[in-house]
Every structure is written in structure tokens, then in C-alpha cells.
mmCIF file of C-alpha atoms in Angstrom:
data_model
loop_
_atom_site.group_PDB
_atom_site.id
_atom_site.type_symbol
_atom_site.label_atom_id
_atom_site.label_comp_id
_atom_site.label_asym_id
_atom_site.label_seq_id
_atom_site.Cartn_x
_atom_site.Cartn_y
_atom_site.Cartn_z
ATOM 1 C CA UNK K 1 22.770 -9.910 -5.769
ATOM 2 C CA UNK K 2 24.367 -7.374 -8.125
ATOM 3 C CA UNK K 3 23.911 -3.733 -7.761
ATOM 4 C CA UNK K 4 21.196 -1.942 -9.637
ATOM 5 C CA UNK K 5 21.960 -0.385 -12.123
ATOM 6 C CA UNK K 6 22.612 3.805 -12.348
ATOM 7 C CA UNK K 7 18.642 3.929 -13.812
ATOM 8 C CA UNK K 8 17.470 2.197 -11.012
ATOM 9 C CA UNK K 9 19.476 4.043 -8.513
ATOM 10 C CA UNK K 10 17.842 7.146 -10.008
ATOM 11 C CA UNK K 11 14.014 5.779 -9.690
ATOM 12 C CA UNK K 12 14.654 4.984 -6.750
ATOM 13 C CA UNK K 13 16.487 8.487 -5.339
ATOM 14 C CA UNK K 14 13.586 10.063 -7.530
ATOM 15 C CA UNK K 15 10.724 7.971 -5.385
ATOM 16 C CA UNK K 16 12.813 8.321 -2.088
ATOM 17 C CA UNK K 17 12.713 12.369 -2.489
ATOM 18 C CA UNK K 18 9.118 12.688 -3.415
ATOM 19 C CA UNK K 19 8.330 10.410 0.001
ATOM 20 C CA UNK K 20 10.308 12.839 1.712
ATOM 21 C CA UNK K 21 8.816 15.754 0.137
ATOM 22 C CA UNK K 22 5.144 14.515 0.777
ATOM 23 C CA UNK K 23 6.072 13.639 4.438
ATOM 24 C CA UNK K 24 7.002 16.756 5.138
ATOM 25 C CA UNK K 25 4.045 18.649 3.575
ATOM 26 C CA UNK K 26 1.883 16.434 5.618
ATOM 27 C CA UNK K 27 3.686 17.392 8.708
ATOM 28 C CA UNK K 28 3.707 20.692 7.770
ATOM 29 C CA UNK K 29 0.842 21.158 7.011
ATOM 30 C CA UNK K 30 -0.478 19.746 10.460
ATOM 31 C CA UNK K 31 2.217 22.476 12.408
ATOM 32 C CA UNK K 32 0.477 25.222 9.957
ATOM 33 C CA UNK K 33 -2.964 24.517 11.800
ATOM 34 C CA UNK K 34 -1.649 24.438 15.007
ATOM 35 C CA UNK K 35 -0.189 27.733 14.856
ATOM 36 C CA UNK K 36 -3.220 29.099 13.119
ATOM 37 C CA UNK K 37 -5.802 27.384 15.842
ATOM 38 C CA UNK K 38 -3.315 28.549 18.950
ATOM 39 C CA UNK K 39 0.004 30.674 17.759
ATOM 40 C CA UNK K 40 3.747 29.533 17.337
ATOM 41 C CA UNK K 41 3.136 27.306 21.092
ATOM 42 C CA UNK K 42 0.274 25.696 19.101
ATOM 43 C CA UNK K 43 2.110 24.719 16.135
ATOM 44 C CA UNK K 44 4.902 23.349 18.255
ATOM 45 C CA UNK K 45 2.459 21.301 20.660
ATOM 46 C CA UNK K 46 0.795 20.129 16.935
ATOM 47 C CA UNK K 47 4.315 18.704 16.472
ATOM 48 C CA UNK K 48 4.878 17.071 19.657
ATOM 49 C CA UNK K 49 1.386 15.701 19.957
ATOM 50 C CA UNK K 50 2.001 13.660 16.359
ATOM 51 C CA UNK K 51 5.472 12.301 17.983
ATOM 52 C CA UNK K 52 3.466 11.073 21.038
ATOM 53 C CA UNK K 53 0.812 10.049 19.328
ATOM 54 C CA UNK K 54 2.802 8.073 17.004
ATOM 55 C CA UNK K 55 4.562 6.428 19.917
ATOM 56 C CA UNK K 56 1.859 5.385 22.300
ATOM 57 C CA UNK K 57 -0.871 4.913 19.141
ATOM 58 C CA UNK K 58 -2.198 1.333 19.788
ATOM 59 C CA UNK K 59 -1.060 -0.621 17.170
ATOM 60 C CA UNK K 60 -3.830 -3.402 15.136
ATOM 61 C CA UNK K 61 -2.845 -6.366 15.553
ATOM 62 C CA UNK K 62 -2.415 -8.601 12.248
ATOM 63 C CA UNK K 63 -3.686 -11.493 13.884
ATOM 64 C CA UNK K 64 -7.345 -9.442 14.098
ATOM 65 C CA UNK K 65 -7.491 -8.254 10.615
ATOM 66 C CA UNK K 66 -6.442 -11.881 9.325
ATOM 67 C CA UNK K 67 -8.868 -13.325 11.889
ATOM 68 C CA UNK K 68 -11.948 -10.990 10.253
ATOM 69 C CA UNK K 69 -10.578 -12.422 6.782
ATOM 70 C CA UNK K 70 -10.614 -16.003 7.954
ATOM 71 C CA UNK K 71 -7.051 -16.270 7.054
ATOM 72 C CA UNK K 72 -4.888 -19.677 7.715
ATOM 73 C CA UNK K 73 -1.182 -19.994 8.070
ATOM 74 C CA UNK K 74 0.425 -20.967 5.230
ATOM 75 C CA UNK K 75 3.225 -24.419 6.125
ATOM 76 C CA UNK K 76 5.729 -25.396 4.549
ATOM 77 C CA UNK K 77 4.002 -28.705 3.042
ATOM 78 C CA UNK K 78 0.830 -26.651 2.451
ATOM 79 C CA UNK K 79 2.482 -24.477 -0.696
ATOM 80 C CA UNK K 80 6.327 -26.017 -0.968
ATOM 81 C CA UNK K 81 6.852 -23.918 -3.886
ATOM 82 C CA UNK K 82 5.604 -20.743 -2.561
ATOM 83 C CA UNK K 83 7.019 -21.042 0.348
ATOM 84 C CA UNK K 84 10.624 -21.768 -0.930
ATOM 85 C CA UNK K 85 10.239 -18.951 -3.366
ATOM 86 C CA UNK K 86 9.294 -16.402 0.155
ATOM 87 C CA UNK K 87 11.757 -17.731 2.123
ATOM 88 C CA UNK K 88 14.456 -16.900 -0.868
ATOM 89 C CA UNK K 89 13.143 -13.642 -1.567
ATOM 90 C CA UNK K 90 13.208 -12.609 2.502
ATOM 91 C CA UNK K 91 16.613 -13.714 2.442
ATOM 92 C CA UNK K 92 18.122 -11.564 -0.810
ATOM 93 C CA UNK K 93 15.938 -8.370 0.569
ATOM 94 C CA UNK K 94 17.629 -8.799 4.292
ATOM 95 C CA UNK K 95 15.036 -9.501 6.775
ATOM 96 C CA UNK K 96 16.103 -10.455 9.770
ATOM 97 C CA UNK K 97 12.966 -13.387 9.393
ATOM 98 C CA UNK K 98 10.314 -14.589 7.012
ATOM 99 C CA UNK K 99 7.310 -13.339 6.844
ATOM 100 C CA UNK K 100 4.768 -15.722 7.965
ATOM 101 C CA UNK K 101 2.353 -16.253 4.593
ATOM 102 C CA UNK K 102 -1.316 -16.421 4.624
ATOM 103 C CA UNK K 103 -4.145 -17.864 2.964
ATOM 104 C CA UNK K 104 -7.784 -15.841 2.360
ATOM 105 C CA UNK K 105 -10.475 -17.931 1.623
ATOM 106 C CA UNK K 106 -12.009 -15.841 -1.488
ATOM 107 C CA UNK K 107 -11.720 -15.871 -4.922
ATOM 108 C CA UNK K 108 -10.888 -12.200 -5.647
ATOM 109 C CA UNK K 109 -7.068 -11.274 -6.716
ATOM 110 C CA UNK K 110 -5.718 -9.597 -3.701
ATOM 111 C CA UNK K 111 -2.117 -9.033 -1.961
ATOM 112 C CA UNK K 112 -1.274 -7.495 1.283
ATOM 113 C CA UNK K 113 1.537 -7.298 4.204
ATOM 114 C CA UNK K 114 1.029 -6.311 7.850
ATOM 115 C CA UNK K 115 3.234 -6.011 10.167
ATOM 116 C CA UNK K 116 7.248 -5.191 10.853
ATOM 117 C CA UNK K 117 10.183 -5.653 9.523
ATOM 118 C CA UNK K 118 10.641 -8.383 12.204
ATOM 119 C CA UNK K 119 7.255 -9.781 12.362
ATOM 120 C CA UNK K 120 5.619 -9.412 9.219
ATOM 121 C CA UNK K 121 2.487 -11.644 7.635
ATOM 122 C CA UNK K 122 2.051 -11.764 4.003
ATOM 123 C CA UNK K 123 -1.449 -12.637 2.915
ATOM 124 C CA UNK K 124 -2.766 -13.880 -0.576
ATOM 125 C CA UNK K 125 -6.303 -15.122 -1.559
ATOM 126 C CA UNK K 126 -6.737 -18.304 -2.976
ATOM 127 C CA UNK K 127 -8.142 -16.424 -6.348
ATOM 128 C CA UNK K 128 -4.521 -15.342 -6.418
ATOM 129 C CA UNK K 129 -2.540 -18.198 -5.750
ATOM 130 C CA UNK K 130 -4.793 -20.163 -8.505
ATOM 131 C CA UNK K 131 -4.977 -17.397 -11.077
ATOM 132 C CA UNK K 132 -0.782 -17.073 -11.094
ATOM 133 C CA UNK K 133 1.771 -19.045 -12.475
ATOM 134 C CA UNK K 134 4.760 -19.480 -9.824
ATOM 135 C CA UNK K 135 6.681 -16.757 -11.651
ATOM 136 C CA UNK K 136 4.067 -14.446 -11.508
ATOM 137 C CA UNK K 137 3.510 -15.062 -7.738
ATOM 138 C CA UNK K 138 7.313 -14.536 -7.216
ATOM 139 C CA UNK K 139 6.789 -11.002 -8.442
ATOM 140 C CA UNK K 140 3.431 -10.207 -6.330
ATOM 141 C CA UNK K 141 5.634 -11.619 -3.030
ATOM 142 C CA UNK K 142 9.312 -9.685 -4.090
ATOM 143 C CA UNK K 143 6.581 -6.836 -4.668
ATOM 144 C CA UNK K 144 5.388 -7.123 -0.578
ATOM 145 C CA UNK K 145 8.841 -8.330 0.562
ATOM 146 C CA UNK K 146 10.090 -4.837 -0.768
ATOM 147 C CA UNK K 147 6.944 -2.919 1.268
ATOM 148 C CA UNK K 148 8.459 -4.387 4.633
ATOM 149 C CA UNK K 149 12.053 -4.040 3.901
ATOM 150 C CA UNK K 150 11.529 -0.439 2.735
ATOM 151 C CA UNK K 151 9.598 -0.040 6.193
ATOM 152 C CA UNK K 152 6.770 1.635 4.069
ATOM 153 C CA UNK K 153 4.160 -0.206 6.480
ATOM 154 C CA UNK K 154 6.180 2.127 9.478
ATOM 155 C CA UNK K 155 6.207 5.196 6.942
ATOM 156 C CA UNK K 156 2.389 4.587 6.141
ATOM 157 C CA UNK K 157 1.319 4.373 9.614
ATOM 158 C CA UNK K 158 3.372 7.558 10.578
ATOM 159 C CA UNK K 159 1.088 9.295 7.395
ATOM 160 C CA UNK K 160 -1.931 8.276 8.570
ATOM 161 C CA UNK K 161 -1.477 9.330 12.055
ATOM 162 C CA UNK K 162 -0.224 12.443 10.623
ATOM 163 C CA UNK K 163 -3.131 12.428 9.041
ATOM 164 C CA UNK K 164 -5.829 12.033 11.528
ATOM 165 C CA UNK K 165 -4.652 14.643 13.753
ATOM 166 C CA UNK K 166 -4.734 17.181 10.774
ATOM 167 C CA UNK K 167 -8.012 16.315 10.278
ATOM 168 C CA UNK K 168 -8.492 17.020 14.611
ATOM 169 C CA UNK K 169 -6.770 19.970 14.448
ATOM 170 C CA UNK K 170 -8.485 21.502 11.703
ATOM 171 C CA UNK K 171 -12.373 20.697 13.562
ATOM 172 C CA UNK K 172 -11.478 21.946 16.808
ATOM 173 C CA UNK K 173 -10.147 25.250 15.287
ATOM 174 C CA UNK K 174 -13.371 25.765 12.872
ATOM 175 C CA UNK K 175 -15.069 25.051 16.529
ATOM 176 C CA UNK K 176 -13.450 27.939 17.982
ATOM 177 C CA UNK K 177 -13.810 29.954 15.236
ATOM 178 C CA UNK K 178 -17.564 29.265 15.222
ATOM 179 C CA UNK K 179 -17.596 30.041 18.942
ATOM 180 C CA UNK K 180 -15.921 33.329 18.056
ATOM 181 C CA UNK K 181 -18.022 34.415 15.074
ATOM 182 C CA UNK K 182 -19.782 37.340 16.733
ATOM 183 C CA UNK K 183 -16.361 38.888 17.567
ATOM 184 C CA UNK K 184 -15.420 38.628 13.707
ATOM 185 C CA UNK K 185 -18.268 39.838 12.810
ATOM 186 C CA UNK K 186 -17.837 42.947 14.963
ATOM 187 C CA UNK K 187 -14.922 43.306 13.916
ATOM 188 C CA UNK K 188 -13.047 42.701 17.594
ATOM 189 C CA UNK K 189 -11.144 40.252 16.435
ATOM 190 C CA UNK K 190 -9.612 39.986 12.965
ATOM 191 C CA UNK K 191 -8.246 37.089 11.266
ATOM 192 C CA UNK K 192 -6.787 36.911 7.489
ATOM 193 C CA UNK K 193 -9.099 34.711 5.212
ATOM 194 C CA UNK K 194 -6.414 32.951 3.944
ATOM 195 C CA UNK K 195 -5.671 31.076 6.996
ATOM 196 C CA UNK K 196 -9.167 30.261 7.801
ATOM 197 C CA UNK K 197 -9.422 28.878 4.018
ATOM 198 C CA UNK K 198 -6.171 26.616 4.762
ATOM 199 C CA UNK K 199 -8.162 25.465 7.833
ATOM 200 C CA UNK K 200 -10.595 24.459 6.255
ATOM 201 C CA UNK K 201 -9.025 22.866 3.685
ATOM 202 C CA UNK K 202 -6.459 21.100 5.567
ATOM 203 C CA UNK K 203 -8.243 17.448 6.033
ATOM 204 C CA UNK K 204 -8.199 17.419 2.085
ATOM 205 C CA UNK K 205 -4.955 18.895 1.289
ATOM 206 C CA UNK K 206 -3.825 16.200 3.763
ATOM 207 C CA UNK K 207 -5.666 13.133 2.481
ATOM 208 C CA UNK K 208 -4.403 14.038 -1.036
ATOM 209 C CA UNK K 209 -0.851 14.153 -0.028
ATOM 210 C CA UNK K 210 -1.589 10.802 1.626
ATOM 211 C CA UNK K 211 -2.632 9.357 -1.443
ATOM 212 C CA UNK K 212 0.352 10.432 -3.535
ATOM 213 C CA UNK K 213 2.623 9.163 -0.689
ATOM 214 C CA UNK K 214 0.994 5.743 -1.385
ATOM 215 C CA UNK K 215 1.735 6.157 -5.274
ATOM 216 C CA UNK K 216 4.919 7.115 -4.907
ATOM 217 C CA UNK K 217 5.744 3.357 -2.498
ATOM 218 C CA UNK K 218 3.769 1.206 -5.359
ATOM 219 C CA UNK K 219 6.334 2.735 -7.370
ATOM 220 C CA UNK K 220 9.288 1.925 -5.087
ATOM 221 C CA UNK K 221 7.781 -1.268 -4.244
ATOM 222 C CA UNK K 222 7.999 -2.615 -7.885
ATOM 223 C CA UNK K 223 11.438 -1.554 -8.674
ATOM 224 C CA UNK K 224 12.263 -3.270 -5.724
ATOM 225 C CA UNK K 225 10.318 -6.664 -6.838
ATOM 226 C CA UNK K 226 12.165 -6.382 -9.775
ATOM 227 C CA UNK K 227 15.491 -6.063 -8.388
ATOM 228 C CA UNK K 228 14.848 -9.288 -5.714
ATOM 229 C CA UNK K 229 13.220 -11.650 -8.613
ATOM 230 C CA UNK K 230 15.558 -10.074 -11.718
ATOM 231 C CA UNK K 231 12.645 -10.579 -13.511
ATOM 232 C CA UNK K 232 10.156 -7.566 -14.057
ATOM 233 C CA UNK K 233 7.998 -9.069 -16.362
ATOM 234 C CA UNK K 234 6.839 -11.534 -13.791
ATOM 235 C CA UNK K 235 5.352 -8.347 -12.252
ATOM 236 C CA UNK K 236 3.871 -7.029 -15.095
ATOM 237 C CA UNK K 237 2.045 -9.688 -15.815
ATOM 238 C CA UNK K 238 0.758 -10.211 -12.863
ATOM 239 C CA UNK K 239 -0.171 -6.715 -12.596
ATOM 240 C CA UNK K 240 -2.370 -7.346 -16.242
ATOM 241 C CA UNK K 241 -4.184 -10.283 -14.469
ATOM 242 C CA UNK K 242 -4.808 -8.049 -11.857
ATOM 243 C CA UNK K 243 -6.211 -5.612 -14.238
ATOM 244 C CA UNK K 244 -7.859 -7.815 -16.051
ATOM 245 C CA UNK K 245 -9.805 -10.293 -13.691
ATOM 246 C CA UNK K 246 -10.284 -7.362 -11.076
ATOM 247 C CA UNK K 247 -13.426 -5.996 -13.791
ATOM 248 C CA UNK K 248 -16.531 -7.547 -14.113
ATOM 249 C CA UNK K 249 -17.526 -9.626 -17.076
ATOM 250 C CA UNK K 250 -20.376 -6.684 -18.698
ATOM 251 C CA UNK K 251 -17.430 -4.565 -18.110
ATOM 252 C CA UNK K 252 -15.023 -6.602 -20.099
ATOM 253 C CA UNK K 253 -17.243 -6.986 -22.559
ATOM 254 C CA UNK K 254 -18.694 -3.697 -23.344
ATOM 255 C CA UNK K 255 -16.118 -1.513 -22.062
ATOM 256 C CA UNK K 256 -12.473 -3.437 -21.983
ATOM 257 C CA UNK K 257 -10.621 -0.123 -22.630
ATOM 258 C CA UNK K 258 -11.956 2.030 -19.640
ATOM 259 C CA UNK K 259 -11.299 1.572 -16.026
ATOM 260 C CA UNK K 260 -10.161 2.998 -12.773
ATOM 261 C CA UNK K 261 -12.151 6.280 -14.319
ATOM 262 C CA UNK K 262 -11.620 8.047 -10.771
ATOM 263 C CA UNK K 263 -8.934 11.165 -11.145
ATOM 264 C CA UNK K 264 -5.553 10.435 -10.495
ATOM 265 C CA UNK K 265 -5.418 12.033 -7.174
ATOM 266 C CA UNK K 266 -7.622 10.192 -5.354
ATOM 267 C CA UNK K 267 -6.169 7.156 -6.259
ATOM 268 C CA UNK K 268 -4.417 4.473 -3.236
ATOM 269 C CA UNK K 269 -2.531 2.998 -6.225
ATOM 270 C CA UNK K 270 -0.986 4.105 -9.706
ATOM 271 C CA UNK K 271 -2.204 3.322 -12.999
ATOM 272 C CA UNK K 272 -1.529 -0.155 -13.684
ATOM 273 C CA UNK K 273 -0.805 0.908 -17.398
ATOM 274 C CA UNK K 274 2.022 3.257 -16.201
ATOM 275 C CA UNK K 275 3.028 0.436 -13.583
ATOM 276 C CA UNK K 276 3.833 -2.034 -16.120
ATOM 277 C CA UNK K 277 4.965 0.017 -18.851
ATOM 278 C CA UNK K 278 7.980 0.870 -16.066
ATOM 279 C CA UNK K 279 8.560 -2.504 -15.393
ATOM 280 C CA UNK K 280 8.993 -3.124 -19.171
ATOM 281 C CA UNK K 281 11.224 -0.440 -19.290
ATOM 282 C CA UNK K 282 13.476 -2.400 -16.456
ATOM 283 C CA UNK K 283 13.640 -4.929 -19.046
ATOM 284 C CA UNK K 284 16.688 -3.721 -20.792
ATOM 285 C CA UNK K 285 18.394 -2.532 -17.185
ATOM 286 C CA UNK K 286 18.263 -6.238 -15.602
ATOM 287 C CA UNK K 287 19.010 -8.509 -19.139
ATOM 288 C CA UNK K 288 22.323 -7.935 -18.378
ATOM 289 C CA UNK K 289 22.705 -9.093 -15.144
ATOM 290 C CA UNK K 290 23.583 -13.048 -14.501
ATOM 291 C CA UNK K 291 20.716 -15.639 -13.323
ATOM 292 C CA UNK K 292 19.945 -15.285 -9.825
ATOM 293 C CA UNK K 293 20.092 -18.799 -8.228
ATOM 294 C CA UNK K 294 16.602 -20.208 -6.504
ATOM 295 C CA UNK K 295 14.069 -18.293 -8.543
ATOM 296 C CA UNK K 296 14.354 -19.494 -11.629
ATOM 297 C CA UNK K 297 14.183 -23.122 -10.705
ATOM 298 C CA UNK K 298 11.582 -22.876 -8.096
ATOM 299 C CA UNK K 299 9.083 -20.905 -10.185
ATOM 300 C CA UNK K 300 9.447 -22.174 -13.517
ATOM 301 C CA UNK K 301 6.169 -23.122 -15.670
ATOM 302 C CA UNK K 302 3.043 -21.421 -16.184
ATOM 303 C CA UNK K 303 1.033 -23.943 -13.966
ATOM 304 C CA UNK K 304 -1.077 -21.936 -11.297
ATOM 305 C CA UNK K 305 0.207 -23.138 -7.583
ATOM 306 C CA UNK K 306 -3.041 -24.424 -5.763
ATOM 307 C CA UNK K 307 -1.402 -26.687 -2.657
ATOM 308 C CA UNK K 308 -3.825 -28.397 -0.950
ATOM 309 C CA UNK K 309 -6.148 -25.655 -0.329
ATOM 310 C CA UNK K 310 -9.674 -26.251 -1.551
ATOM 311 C CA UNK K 311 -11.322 -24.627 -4.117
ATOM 312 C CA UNK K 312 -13.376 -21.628 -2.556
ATOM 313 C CA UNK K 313 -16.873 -20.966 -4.231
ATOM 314 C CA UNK K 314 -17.453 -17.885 -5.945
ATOM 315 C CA UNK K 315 -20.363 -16.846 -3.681
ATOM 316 C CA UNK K 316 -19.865 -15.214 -0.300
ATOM 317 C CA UNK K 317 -21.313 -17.006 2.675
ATOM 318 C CA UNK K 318 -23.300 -14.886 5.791
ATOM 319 C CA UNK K 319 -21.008 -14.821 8.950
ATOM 320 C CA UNK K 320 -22.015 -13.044 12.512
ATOM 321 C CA UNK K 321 -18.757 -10.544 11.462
ATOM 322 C CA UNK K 322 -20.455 -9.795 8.210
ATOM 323 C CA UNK K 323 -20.409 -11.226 4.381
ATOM 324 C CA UNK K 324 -17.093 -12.943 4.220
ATOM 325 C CA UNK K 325 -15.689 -15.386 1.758
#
């Protein structure tokens, strides 16, 4: 596969900085309560509790969440085409195996990878697989591929964990601080505002960083489906299906120009305008480069790929887990 080219290798440095940047202000942020909760010992025990923790955290298994979804392995003879086109993106991004692919009974248009590098699972719904062409799909999997290769499930998990114990810290200090709220008031015991205000506000300074970690790996993730398929637009498209099918009929009919109206920061994902409108933009950076071999032939046409999965019906059906598809 050719190198990217130099405004690729910028996105990318750009995206690999802010991850860094965001990591550490999570961290941070979780020493900073530490060592207002308990002194400079407490911040430093803050730091070495999220290593352990994120060591000895029990990890979910992807065999439960798929089992709540009512996933089924994906064979080879089930989706040949799909499965040709994952096995040749796994093998230009470097994984030591395949993910094993998945399919969800429901008719939504959903994507998702668990896992690690070494034992990942790919899952897509059947209202994906049937709403896609093949070239399309190649960009949604390249898309995933790129989230285990970049190890952003790992990164994610380390962020959350990070996370939670911010969150932890922060209650059992505004506990203490409730226990000592005569002394305050007396004035026995002083502490400056500002750190009780950071206290406070720690859970949502750290659930905000959170989210713009997760923006900033969408990001990374699509550059790198682009770079695996050499074909952006695949992406993009699929990304305006997503768009698209993901509102409601009223919704498309009365209001096609206005969704996602939460603000930006408490979004899990970017914009999907800004999303494609940089995958256009790789347009020009990849026409250059010369046909990469598999792709091309394997997910040609606009035909959705259906296999021999059965049509699932659009209404939900009443399991002892819960409402499931």
C-alpha cells in the first residue's frame, strides 16, 4: 500500500496530538482530585489506583454483548463478498488475524467492533448490510478495521476507567467535605473555593474530555478507512445513508435540514456533515495513487449484499432480556 500522502500524515499527527492532549487532561485531572481530597500522597495513590484498576478491571466479554444482541457468526459462504472484502482489509491494516464478523438481527443502520487487536468481532445489522452497496460496506469495515489497529478500543477503555474513578474521587471528597462542614464554617479549617469548585466539577469536565477523545478517533478512524479502501467516497456515502435513514420519516419530511440538534460537546460522534466533507477533501490526496488490488473487484456494483440472511421485520419482538430485534 503506498504511503499517505504529507496531508494525511498531518491529519493524522494533528488527531494523534489532540488524543494525547485529552488523555492527559483526563488523567490529570483525576491526580488534581486526589491531591485536593488527600494532599500530594493522594494525588499519587489517584495515579496508581487508575494503573491497577486498569490492569485487574474485568474486562466484558464480546461474546455477552453479542449474545444480548442476538448476534450470529458471520461464515465464509454466509456473505462471500463481505467476507473477502474483511479478510483483505485485515490484511493491508496488519492484524495479526481477522476479525470474526457478525450479524444483528435488526433493521436499524449500525456498526461496531469489540475486542483486541488479536481477537476482535466486527458486528453489522442486517439494515446495514441490505441498505449498502459492497463499496459502501468496504468503507464502514476499513472504518472499524482502523478502530482495532489504532488500538482505540484499548485507548477508550483506558478513558473510561479514567473516567469512572474521577467521577469516585470527586464523591468521596464532597463526602468528606460535607462531613467537615461545621469546621469550615467555623472557620477551623480553611480551604480555597477554587478547588472545591474543580471538585465538583470534575465528573463533567471529565465526561466532556471523554467525549472529544471519541471525536477526535471517528476522525482518525476515517482517514484510516480511506487509506485501507483508497476510496473515501465509499465512506462518505455511507456516512449520508447513515444520516439519512438514521431520522424518522415526519422528520424527513418536515424537517430534512435539522438534526443531531444536541451541542457539539456532548456529542460520542462528529458531525456527519464535517465527516464527509473531510473525506471529500481526501479525494484529491488518494486520485493519484494506483488501484489497490482486491477491493475494487470484490466490491464493485451498487447491489446491496444480503447473503442468505433473512429479511428481519421492522417491528421489535418481546424477549425475557428485554425488546430486542
Amino acid at each position: 500500500m503506498p504511503p499517505p500522502s504529507p496531508g494525511s500524515h498531518r491529519h493524522r499527527s494533528a488527531n494523534r496530538l489532540h488524543t494525547v492532549l485529552l488523555l492527559a487532561g483526563m488523567i490529570g485531572l483525576l491526580v488534581a482530585c486526589g491531591w485536593i481530597v488527600a494532599g500530594p500522597e493522594g494525588g499519587l495513590w489517584a495515579l496508581v489506583l487508575g494503573g491497577v484498576s486498569l490492569a485487574f478491571a474485568p474486562r466484558l466479554s464480546p461474546q455477552m454483548v453479542l449474545g444480548m444482541y442476538g448476534a450470529v457468526p458471520v461464515r465464509a459462504w454466509d456473505m462471500p463478498k463481505v467476507t473477502a472484502i474483511l479478510n483483505e482489509l485485515a490484511e493491508r491494516a496488519g492484524l495479526p488475524r481477522t476479525p470474526q464478523l457478525y450479524w444483528i438481527p435488526s433493521p436499524t443502520l449500525n456498526a461496531f467492533a469489540m475486542g483486541t487487536r488479536g481477537d476482535a468481532v466486527i458486528a453489522v445489522t442486517d439494515g446495514l448490510v441490505r441498505s449498502l452497496s459492497a463499496r459502501e460496506l468496504a468503507g464502514v469495515l476499513g472504518h472499524e478495521i482502523t478502530h482495532i489497529a489504532n488500538g482505540d478500543l484499548w485507548l477508550m477503555g483506558l478513558a473510561d476507567t479514567v473516567s469512572r474513578l474521577t467521577r469516585m474521587m470527586s464523591l468521596f471528597g464532597q463526602i468528606l467535605l460535607l462531613f467537615n462542614l461545621p469546621l469550615l464554617i467555623a472557620g477551623a479549617v480553611t480551604i480555597p473555593w477554587g478547588l472545591i469548585l474543580l471538585l465538583v466539577l470534575a465528573p463533567t469536565i471529565g465526561a466532556l474530555l471523554q467525549l472529544a477523545l471519541s471525536r477526535t478517533r471517528e476522525y482518525d478512524a476515517d482517514l484510516g478507512g480511506a487509506l485501507l479502501t483508497g476510496d473515501p467516497l465509499a465512506l462518505a456515502g455511507a456516512l449520508r445513508k447513515l444520516e439519512q435513514y438514521g431520522r424518522g420519516l415526519w422528520e424527513s419530511l418536515m424537517l430534512p435540514n435539522r438534526r443531531n440538534p444536541s451541542p457539539s460537546l456532548l456529542r460520542t460522534h462528529p458531525p456527519t456533515e464535517e465527516r464527509i466533507r473531510r473525506l471529500v477533501d481526501l479525494r484529491g490526496q488518494l486520485s493519484g495513487r494506483p488501484a489497490l488490488p482486491g477491493i475494487d473487484a470484490l466490491a464493485q456494483g451498487g447491489a446491496p449484499v444480503a447473503g442468505r440472511f433473512r429479511i428481519v421485520p421492522a417491528q421489535p419482538r418481546h424477549r425475557l432480556t428485554g425488546l430486542w430485534y
